[in-house]
């Protein structure tokens, strides 16, 4: 089978080369034919014997004798000299001399002093020809020269060129087959030194590595020798600033080896979704063992940057908050419409008027207070929505009267700021639902002197117990049930991203206060008018 594959490869390569070379030879010969007839035609057009006699009698044999000499010397099929009336002054068939050129339309194209190629059927058969004008000493056109090859002659030239090519390819094919047979025998000899199970094990090793790839990948032997690594692994280590010393002379350094692979070799069990910290960066690591002949051959590890998962969690959390806010506002709006509809059906028109005035007053009172304190329309709209949402659930959201946020553009930080406030407000709402006093207070301000965005969320809930406080920012940790505990982890990720601060003050039975600060440098105070 190996011999057959090698032979097929050699023959296929030679056939492909033959096709490419054949096309090249054909193209080259066509160009050579065109260049030859062009050069011959221009030479004849400049000869004084042709210039002096082209306007003379067709019976003068001077031009015909010269044309025959040119054909014999150059090997072209025909040299036809025409005057401006397109009357032949020379031709391989002397019986047509003095007659008009067979294709008047084709020849007439050069009566305006231009040159051109053409391929037509003439007296001698199909051929390729070139037309060029004849000029006298005064610069006037006095005739045309047509030089060309009949197709049979061109075919003969092409066959002569191809014949040498095919002979060379035949010799190359013979040498290639002999070499292929020798190479195949050598490969067979080499492969016989390897057991089939080992070949299969190598294939399984590659399959396991490929199947495990997600982002960064590295495979090592029990002796720390690097079996495989991809480009993303180097990029990931560059992010942690340990790439230059991670691998030396093909071996993984002791620190990384112990950090990622020690437990696997000790327990001989794979690792799934373990959080590993490398130079203050968190990665999710999966490690799979590689077996050959029932013994451990090595391990392959895939590493994911946890920041991407945290970003996804933040996006999902933000979407959930937006949906809850819209649902609450929709519910409140429907209740108000039902109330108005009921009053109309009861024909209590004065009550309808009074109810609508109350709604309008409350709406403008709430909106006026928020928009007076919060100049950013996106944040103001968010807080109005949250106020309605909490009000629907019986919780009062109070915006501290000392709050103030100017109409400044904070770019991508806006989404993370709203997400952080939304998470803390929702957590505070859940904390007060079972209390008699259901109140959440928000303080938001941009401190121009300190160049920092700060906000606080305070609730009247039952607070946080001391033994729980250190764990509240751990991903997945929650005292509220399963599939919770991702909100505060997302906030911690956001705070780290912007190099901010987060502070928690909580006492059992006295509520909780979360304070967050984001450094932000506003360009200048005059930008407020431009950012509105």
Short mmCIF file of C-alpha atoms in Angstrom, two decimals, residues 259-436:
data_model
loop_
_atom_site.label_atom_id
_atom_site.label_comp_id
_atom_site.label_asym_id
_atom_site.label_seq_id
_atom_site.Cartn_x
_atom_site.Cartn_y
_atom_site.Cartn_z
CA UNK A 259 0.58 24.17 39.39
CA UNK A 260 -1.24 22.52 36.48
CA UNK A 261 -0.23 18.85 36.36
CA UNK A 262 0.98 17.65 39.79
CA UNK A 263 -2.44 16.55 41.05
CA UNK A 264 -3.16 14.63 37.84
CA UNK A 265 0.00 12.54 38.02
CA UNK A 266 -0.53 11.90 41.74
CA UNK A 267 -4.18 10.83 41.55
CA UNK A 268 -4.14 9.58 37.94
CA UNK A 269 -7.53 11.23 37.51
CA UNK A 270 -8.47 13.98 35.06
CA UNK A 271 -9.32 17.50 36.19
CA UNK A 272 -12.37 19.39 34.97
CA UNK A 273 -13.06 23.15 35.26
CA UNK A 274 -10.60 23.86 38.04
CA UNK A 275 -9.82 27.52 38.72
CA UNK A 276 -6.04 28.06 38.68
CA UNK A 277 -4.27 31.35 39.38
CA UNK A 278 -1.15 32.10 37.30
CA UNK A 279 0.61 35.33 38.23
CA UNK A 280 -2.61 36.88 39.60
CA UNK A 281 -4.67 35.82 36.55
CA UNK A 282 -7.47 33.27 36.92
CA UNK A 283 -7.88 30.47 34.40
CA UNK A 284 -10.25 27.52 34.15
CA UNK A 285 -8.17 24.40 33.55
CA UNK A 286 -9.16 21.00 32.15
CA UNK A 287 -6.55 18.20 32.19
CA UNK A 288 -6.88 14.82 30.45
CA UNK A 289 -4.53 11.84 30.76
CA UNK A 290 -2.98 10.20 27.69
CA UNK A 291 -2.51 6.42 27.88
CA UNK A 292 -0.33 4.16 25.71
CA UNK A 293 -0.31 0.40 26.45
CA UNK A 294 -2.31 1.08 29.62
CA UNK A 295 0.43 3.30 31.03
CA UNK A 296 0.45 7.07 31.32
CA UNK A 297 2.23 8.58 28.34
CA UNK A 298 1.50 12.20 29.21
CA UNK A 299 -1.23 14.74 29.88
CA UNK A 300 -2.93 17.44 27.83
CA UNK A 301 -4.37 20.59 29.37
CA UNK A 302 -6.69 23.27 28.03
CA UNK A 303 -6.82 26.66 29.71
CA UNK A 304 -9.63 29.21 29.45
CA UNK A 305 -9.35 32.84 30.46
CA UNK A 306 -11.99 33.22 33.18
CA UNK A 307 -12.52 36.87 32.30
CA UNK A 308 -14.44 35.79 29.18
CA UNK A 309 -16.83 33.71 31.28
CA UNK A 310 -17.24 36.57 33.71
CA UNK A 311 -18.04 38.89 30.83
CA UNK A 312 -20.72 36.45 29.66
CA UNK A 313 -22.16 36.26 33.18
CA UNK A 314 -22.32 40.07 33.32
CA UNK A 315 -24.09 40.22 29.98
CA UNK A 316 -26.65 37.62 31.06
CA UNK A 317 -27.17 39.32 34.41
CA UNK A 318 -27.74 42.66 32.71
CA UNK A 319 -30.22 41.14 30.27
CA UNK A 320 -32.15 39.52 33.12
CA UNK A 321 -32.35 42.85 34.94
CA UNK A 322 -33.64 44.64 31.86
CA UNK A 323 -36.31 41.97 31.37
CA UNK A 324 -37.40 42.17 35.03
CA UNK A 325 -37.58 45.95 34.82
CA UNK A 326 -39.70 45.87 31.67
CA UNK A 327 -41.95 43.19 33.15
CA UNK A 328 -42.54 45.24 36.31
CA UNK A 329 -43.29 48.42 34.38
CA UNK A 330 -45.62 46.55 32.06
CA UNK A 331 -47.47 45.05 35.04
CA UNK A 332 -47.81 48.45 36.72
CA UNK A 333 -49.00 50.06 33.51
CA UNK A 334 -51.61 47.34 32.95
CA UNK A 335 -52.92 47.74 36.52
CA UNK A 336 -53.31 51.47 35.98
CA UNK A 337 -55.13 50.92 32.69
CA UNK A 338 -57.45 48.38 34.31
CA UNK A 339 -58.23 50.89 37.09
CA UNK A 340 -59.05 53.60 34.57
CA UNK A 341 -61.14 51.19 32.49
CA UNK A 342 -63.10 50.08 35.60
CA UNK A 343 -63.82 53.67 36.60
CA UNK A 344 -64.99 54.48 33.07
CA UNK A 345 -67.32 51.47 33.03
CA UNK A 346 -68.76 52.63 36.37
CA UNK A 347 -69.13 56.11 34.84
CA UNK A 348 -67.00 57.59 37.63
CA UNK A 349 -65.58 60.23 35.34
CA UNK A 350 -64.58 62.58 38.14
CA UNK A 351 -62.63 59.73 39.76
CA UNK A 352 -60.97 59.00 36.42
CA UNK A 353 -59.94 62.63 36.13
CA UNK A 354 -58.61 62.67 39.68
CA UNK A 355 -56.75 59.34 39.22
CA UNK A 356 -55.04 60.50 36.01
CA UNK A 357 -54.01 63.78 37.69
CA UNK A 358 -52.48 61.83 40.59
CA UNK A 359 -50.58 59.56 38.18
CA UNK A 360 -49.35 62.54 36.20
CA UNK A 361 -48.28 64.38 39.38
CA UNK A 362 -46.43 61.34 40.75
CA UNK A 363 -44.77 60.73 37.41
CA UNK A 364 -43.53 64.29 37.07
CA UNK A 365 -42.50 64.41 40.71
CA UNK A 366 -40.41 61.26 40.38
CA UNK A 367 -39.02 62.18 36.97
CA UNK A 368 -38.32 65.77 37.96
CA UNK A 369 -36.36 64.74 41.03
CA UNK A 370 -34.31 62.12 39.13
CA UNK A 371 -33.57 64.30 36.10
CA UNK A 372 -32.63 67.21 38.35
CA UNK A 373 -30.02 65.09 40.13
CA UNK A 374 -28.96 62.80 37.29
CA UNK A 375 -28.08 64.61 34.07
CA UNK A 376 -27.08 61.46 32.17
CA UNK A 377 -30.23 60.41 30.29
CA UNK A 378 -29.21 56.72 30.21
CA UNK A 379 -28.68 56.54 33.98
CA UNK A 380 -31.79 58.61 34.70
CA UNK A 381 -33.92 56.32 32.55
CA UNK A 382 -32.43 53.27 34.24
CA UNK A 383 -33.19 54.63 37.72
CA UNK A 384 -36.76 55.59 36.77
CA UNK A 385 -37.32 52.07 35.51
CA UNK A 386 -35.86 50.58 38.68
CA UNK A 387 -38.03 52.85 40.82
CA UNK A 388 -41.15 51.61 39.06
CA UNK A 389 -39.99 48.01 39.26
CA UNK A 390 -39.35 48.12 43.02
CA UNK A 391 -42.50 50.12 43.65
CA UNK A 392 -44.51 47.38 41.94
CA UNK A 393 -43.05 44.87 44.41
CA UNK A 394 -43.73 47.05 47.44
CA UNK A 395 -40.16 48.31 47.86
CA UNK A 396 -39.29 52.00 47.97
CA UNK A 397 -36.18 53.09 46.06
CA UNK A 398 -34.89 56.38 47.47
CA UNK A 399 -32.29 58.38 45.57
CA UNK A 400 -30.20 60.34 48.05
CA UNK A 401 -30.74 64.09 47.74
CA UNK A 402 -26.97 64.64 47.71
CA UNK A 403 -26.63 62.55 44.57
CA UNK A 404 -25.46 64.28 41.41
CA UNK A 405 -24.16 62.91 38.14
CA UNK A 406 -23.30 65.26 35.24
CA UNK A 407 -24.01 64.56 31.58
CA UNK A 408 -20.60 63.11 30.81
CA UNK A 409 -19.75 60.41 28.30
CA UNK A 410 -18.15 57.42 29.99
CA UNK A 411 -18.13 55.07 26.98
CA UNK A 412 -18.14 51.34 27.64
CA UNK A 413 -18.08 51.98 31.39
CA UNK A 414 -21.75 53.03 31.21
CA UNK A 415 -22.94 49.47 30.66
CA UNK A 416 -20.83 48.13 33.53
CA UNK A 417 -21.89 50.98 35.82
CA UNK A 418 -25.58 50.29 35.17
CA UNK A 419 -25.03 46.56 35.56
CA UNK A 420 -23.28 47.02 38.91
CA UNK A 421 -26.01 49.31 40.23
CA UNK A 422 -28.69 46.95 38.96
CA UNK A 423 -27.14 43.93 40.70
CA UNK A 424 -26.77 45.75 44.02
CA UNK A 425 -30.29 47.24 43.85
CA UNK A 426 -31.77 43.82 43.08
CA UNK A 427 -29.82 42.21 45.92
CA UNK A 428 -30.99 44.97 48.27
CA UNK A 429 -34.59 44.52 47.12
CA UNK A 430 -34.43 40.78 47.91
CA UNK A 431 -32.91 41.56 51.31
CA UNK A 432 -35.86 43.79 52.38
CA UNK A 433 -38.78 41.83 50.90
CA UNK A 434 -39.45 40.00 54.16
CA UNK A 435 -38.94 43.06 56.39
CA UNK A 436 -41.56 45.48 57.58
#
